[in-house]
Structures are given as structure tokens and as C-alpha cells.
Coordinates of N, CA and C in Angstrom, one line a residue:
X1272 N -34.9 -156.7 -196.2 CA -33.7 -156.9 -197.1 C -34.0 -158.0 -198.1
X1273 N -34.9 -159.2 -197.9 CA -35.0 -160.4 -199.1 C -36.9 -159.9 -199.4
X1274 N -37.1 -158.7 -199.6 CA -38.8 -158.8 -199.5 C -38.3 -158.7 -200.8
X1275 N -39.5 -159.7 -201.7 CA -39.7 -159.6 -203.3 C -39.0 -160.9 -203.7
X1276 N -37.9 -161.3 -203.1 CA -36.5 -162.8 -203.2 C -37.5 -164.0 -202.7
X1277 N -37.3 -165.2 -203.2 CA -37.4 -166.6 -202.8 C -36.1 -166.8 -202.1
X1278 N -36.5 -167.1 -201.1 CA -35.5 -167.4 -199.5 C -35.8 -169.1 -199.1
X1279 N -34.7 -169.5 -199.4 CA -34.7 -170.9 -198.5 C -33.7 -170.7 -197.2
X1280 N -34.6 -171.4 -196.0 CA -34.2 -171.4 -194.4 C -33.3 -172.3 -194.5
X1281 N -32.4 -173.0 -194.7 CA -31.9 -174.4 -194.5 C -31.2 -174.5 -192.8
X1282 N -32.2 -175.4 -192.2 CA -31.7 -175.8 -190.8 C -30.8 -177.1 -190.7
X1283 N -29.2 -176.5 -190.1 CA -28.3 -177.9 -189.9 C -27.9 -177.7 -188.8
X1284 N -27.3 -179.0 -188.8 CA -26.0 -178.9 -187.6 C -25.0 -179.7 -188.0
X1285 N -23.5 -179.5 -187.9 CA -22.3 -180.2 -188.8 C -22.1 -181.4 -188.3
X1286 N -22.8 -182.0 -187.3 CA -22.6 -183.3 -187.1 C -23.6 -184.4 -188.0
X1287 N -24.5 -184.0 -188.9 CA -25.2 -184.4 -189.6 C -24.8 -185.1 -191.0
X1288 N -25.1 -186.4 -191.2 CA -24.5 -186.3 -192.0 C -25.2 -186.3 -193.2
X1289 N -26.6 -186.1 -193.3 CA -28.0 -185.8 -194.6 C -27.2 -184.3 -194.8
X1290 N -26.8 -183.3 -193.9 CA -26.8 -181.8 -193.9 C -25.4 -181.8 -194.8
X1291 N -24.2 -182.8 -194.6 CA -23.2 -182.9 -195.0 C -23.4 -182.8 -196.5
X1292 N -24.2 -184.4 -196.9 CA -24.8 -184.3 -198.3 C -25.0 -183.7 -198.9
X1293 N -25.9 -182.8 -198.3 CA -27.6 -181.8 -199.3 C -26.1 -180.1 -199.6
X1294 N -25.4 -180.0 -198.6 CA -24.7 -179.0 -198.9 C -24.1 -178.3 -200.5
X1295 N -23.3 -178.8 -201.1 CA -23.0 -178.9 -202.1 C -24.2 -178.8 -203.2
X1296 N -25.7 -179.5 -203.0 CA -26.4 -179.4 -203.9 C -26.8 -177.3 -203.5
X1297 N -26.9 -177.3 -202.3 CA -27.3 -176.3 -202.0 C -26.4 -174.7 -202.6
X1298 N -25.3 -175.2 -202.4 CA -24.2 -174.4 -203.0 C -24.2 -174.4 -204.7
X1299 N -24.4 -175.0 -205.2 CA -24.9 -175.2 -206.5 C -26.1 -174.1 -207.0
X1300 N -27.3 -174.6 -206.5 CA -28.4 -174.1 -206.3 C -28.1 -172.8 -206.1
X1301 N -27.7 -172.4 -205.3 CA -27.5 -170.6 -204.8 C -27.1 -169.7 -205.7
X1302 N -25.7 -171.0 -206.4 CA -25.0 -170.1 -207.5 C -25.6 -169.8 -208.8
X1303 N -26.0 -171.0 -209.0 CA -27.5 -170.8 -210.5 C -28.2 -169.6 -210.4
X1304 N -29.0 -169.8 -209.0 CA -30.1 -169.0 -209.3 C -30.2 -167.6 -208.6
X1305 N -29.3 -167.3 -208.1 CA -28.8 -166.2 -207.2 C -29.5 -165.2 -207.9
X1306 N -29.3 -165.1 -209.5 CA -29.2 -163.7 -210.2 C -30.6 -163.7 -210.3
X1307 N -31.7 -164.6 -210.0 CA -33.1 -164.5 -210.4 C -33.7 -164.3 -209.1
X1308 N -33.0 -164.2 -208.3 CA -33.8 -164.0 -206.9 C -33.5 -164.6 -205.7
X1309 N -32.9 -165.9 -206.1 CA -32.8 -166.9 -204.6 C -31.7 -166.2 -203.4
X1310 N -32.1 -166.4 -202.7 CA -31.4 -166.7 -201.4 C -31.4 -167.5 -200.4
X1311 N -30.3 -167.8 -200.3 CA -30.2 -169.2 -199.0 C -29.6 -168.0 -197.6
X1312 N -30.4 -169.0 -196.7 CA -29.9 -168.6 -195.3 C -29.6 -169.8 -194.5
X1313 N -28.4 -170.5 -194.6 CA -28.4 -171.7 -193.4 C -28.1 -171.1 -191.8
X1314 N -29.1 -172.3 -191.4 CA -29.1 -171.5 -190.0 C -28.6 -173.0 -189.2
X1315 N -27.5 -172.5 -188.6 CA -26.6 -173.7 -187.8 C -27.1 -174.0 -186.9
X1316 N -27.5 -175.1 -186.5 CA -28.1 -175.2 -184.7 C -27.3 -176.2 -184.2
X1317 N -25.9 -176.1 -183.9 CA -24.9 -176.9 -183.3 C -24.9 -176.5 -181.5
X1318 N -25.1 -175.4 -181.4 CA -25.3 -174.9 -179.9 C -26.5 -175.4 -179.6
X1319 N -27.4 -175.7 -180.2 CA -28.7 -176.4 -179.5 C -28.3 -177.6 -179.6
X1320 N -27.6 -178.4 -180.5 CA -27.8 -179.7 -180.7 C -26.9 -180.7 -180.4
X1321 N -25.4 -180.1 -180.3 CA -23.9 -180.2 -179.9 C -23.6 -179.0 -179.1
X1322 N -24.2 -178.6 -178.1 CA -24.0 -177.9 -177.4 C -22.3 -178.0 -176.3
X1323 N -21.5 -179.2 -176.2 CA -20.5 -179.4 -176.4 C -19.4 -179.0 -176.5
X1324 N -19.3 -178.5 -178.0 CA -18.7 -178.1 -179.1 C -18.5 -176.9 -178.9
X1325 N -17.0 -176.7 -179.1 CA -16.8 -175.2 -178.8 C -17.0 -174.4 -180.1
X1326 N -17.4 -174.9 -181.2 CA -17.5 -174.1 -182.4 C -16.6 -174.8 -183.6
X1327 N -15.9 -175.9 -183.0 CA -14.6 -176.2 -183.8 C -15.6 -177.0 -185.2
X1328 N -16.4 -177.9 -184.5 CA -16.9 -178.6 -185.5 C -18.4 -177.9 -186.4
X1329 N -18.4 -176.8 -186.4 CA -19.2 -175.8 -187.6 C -18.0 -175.2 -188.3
X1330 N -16.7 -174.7 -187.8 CA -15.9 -173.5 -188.5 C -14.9 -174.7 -189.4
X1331 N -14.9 -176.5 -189.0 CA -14.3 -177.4 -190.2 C -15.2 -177.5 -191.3
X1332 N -16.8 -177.5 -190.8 CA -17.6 -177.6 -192.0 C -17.9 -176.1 -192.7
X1333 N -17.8 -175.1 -192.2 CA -17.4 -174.1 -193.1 C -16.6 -173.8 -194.0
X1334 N -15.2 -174.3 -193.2 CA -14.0 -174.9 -194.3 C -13.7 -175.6 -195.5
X1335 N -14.9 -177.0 -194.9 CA -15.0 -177.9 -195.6 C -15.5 -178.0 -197.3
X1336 N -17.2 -176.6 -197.3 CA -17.8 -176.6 -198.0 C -16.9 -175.2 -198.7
X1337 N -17.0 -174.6 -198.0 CA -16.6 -173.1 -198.6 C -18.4 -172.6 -199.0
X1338 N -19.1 -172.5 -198.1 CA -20.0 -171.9 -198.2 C -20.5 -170.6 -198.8
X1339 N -21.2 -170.0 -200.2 CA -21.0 -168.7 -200.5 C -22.2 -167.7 -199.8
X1340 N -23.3 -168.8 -198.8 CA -24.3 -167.8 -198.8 C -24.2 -167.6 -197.5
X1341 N -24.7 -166.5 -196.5 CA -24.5 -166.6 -194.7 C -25.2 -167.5 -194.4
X1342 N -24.2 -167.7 -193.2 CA -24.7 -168.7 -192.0 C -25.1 -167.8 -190.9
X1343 N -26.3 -168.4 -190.2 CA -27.0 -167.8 -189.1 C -26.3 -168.8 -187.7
X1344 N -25.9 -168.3 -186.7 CA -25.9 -169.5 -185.6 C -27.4 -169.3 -184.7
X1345 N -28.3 -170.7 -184.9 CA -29.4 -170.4 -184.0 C -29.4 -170.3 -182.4
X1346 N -30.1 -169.7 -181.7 CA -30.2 -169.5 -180.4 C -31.5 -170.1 -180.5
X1347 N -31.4 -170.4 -178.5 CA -32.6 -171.2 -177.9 C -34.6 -170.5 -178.8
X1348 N -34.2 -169.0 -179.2 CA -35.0 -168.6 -179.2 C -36.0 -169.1 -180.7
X1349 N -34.8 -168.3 -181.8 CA -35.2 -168.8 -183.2 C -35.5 -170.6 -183.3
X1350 N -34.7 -171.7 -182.4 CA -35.1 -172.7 -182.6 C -36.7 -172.8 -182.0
X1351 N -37.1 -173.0 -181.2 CA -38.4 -172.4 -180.6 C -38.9 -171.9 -181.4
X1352 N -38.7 -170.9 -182.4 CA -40.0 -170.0 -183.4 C -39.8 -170.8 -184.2
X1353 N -38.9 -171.7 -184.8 CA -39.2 -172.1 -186.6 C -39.6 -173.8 -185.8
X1354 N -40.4 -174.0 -184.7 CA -41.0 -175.3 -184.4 C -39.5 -176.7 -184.1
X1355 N -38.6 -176.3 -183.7 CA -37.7 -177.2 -182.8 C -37.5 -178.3 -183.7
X1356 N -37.1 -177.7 -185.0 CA -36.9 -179.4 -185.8 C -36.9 -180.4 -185.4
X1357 N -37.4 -181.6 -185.7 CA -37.3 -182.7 -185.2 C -36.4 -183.6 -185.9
X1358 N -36.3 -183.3 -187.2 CA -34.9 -183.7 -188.0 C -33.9 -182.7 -188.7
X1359 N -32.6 -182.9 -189.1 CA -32.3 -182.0 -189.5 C -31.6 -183.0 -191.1
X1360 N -31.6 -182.2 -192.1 CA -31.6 -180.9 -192.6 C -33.4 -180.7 -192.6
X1361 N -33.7 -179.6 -192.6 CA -35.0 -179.0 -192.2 C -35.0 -177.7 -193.5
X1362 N -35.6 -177.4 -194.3 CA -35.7 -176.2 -194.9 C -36.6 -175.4 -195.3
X1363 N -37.1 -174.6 -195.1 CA -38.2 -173.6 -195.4 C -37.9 -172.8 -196.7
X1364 N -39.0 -173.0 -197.6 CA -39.1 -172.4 -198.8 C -40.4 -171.1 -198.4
X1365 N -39.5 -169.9 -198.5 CA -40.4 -168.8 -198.2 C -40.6 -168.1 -199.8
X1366 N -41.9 -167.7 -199.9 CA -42.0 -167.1 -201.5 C -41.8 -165.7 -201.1
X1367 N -42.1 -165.0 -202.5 CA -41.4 -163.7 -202.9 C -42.1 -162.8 -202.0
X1368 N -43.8 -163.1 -201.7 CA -44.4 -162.3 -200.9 C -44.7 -162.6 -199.3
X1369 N -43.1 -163.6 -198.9 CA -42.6 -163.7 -197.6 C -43.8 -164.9 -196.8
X1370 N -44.5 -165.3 -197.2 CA -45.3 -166.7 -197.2 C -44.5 -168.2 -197.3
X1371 N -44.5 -168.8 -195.9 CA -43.9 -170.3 -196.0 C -44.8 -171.0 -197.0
X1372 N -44.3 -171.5 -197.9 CA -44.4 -172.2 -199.2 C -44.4 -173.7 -198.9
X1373 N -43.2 -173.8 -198.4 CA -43.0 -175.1 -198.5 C -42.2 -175.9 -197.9
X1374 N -42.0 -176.8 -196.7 CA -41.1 -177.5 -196.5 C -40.6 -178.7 -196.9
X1375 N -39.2 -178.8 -197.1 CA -38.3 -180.0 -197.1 C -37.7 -180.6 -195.9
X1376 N -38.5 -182.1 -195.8 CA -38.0 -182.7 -194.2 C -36.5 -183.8 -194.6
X1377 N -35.5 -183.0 -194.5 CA -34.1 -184.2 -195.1 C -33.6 -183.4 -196.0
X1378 N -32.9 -184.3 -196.3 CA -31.7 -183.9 -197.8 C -32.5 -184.1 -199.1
X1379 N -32.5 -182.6 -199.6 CA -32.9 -183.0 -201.1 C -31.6 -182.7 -202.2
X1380 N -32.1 -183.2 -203.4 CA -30.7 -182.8 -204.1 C -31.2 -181.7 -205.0
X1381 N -29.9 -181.1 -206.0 CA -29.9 -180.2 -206.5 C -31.5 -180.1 -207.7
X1382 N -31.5 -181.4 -208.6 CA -32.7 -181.4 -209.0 C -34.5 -181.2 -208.8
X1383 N -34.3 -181.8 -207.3 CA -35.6 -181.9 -206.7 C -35.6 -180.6 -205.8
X1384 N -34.3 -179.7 -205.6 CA -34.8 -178.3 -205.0 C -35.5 -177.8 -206.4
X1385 N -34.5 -177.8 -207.5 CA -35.2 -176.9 -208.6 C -36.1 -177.1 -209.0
X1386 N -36.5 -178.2 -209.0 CA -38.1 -178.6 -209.5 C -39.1 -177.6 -208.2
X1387 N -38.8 -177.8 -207.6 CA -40.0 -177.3 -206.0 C -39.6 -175.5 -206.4
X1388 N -38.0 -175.4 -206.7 CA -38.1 -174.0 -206.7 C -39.0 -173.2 -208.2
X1389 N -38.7 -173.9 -209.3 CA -38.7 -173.3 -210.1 C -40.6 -172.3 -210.2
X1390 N -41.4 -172.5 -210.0 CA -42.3 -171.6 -210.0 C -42.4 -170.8 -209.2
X1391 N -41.9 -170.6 -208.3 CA -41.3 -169.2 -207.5 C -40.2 -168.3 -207.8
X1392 N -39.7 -168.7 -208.3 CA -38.3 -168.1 -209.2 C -38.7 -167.5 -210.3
X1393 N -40.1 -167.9 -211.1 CA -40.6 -167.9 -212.1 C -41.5 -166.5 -212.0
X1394 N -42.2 -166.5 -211.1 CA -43.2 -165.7 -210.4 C -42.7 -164.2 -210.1
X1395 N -44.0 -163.1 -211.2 CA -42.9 -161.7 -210.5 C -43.1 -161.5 -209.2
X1396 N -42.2 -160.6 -209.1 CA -42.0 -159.8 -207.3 C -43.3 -158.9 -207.0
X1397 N -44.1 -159.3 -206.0 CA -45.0 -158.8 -206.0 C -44.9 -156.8 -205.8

């Protein structure tokens, strides 16, 4: 479904508050560059990380942002394959020909994604 799209993975969990931050840049970002290719997939890991939590505190920060792109909820398994973040926000820049490109360890802002994005977004679809 994203083969030929620049895909960012963004790994949170709502008790975060770098993930709180970086949100809004990210929501920005999505809307810009949506029509050129991008896609965001945040992928929530509150059941691994606030396991707790009956859901209440992901469905306020859904509220909160008004997020336009899907959220994933991670299971034990996907945390395990994308290497068990050690911090979060965590995000994987996948290029057009589905190759991890690049990671961001933390909050970046709307600038410093664009700069990292812009020659992937640039790049045709293979």
C-alpha cells in the first residue's frame, strides 16, 4: 500500500512528554507534504510501556492532537521487530524503495524533519 511513498514510523507512548512535543511538528509535516508522497504511521506503544492503562491515556492524546494520519497500537511482537526502543519518540525514515534510511532518536521539529526529509520526497518512485 505505501510501495513508491517516503514513510515515517514514529514510535510513542502518551505518557511522553518529547512525543507530546514532536506531535504537532509531525502533524504539520504530514499536511505539507502528504500530496508529494509522505506518510506517517505512529505506532503507540502504551501497552508495552504503560501497560496499566486501560487506553484512557492514548484516546486523551488522540483528542488532544487531533491526529490526521493512523495510529498503529504496538504489540509485544512489532516492539521486538523494530529493536525495543530504548527511547521514545523513536522514528524510522523508510525511502520510496522501502529501505530504512534513517533514524531519529527523540523529538525533532518540523524544520529538521524537512531538511532530513526533503531528498526523499525529491527522489522519483522507483
Amino acid at each position: 500500500e505505501h510501495k513508491g511513498k517516503v514513510v515515517l514510523l514514529n514510535f510513542w507512548y502518551s505518557a511522553c512528554f518529547p512525543c507530546r512535543e514532536e506531535t504537532p511538528d509531525l502533524i504539520r509535516l504530514y499536511n505539507t507534504h502528504k500530496e508529494r508522497g509522505l506518510v506517517i504511521l505512529g505506532i503507540n506503544m502504551d501497552t508495552i510501556l504503560v501497560p496499566a492503562d486501560d487506553g484512557g491515556m492514548l484516546q486523551r492524546f488522540m483528542q488532544d492532537f487531533d491526529i490526521p494520519y493512523p495510529t498503529l497500537i504496538a504489540d509485544q511482537k512489532m516492539y521486538n521487530d523494530y529493536g525495543r526502543a530504548p527511547i521514545a519518540p523513536i522514528t524510522l525514515l523508510i525511502d520510496r524503495k522501502g529501505a530504512i534510511a534513517q533514524v531519529f532518536w527523540g523529538a525533532y521539529s518540523f524544520s529538521m524533519y524537512e531538511s532530513a526529509l526533503r531528498p526523499y520526497l525529491e527522489a522519483a518512485s522507483p
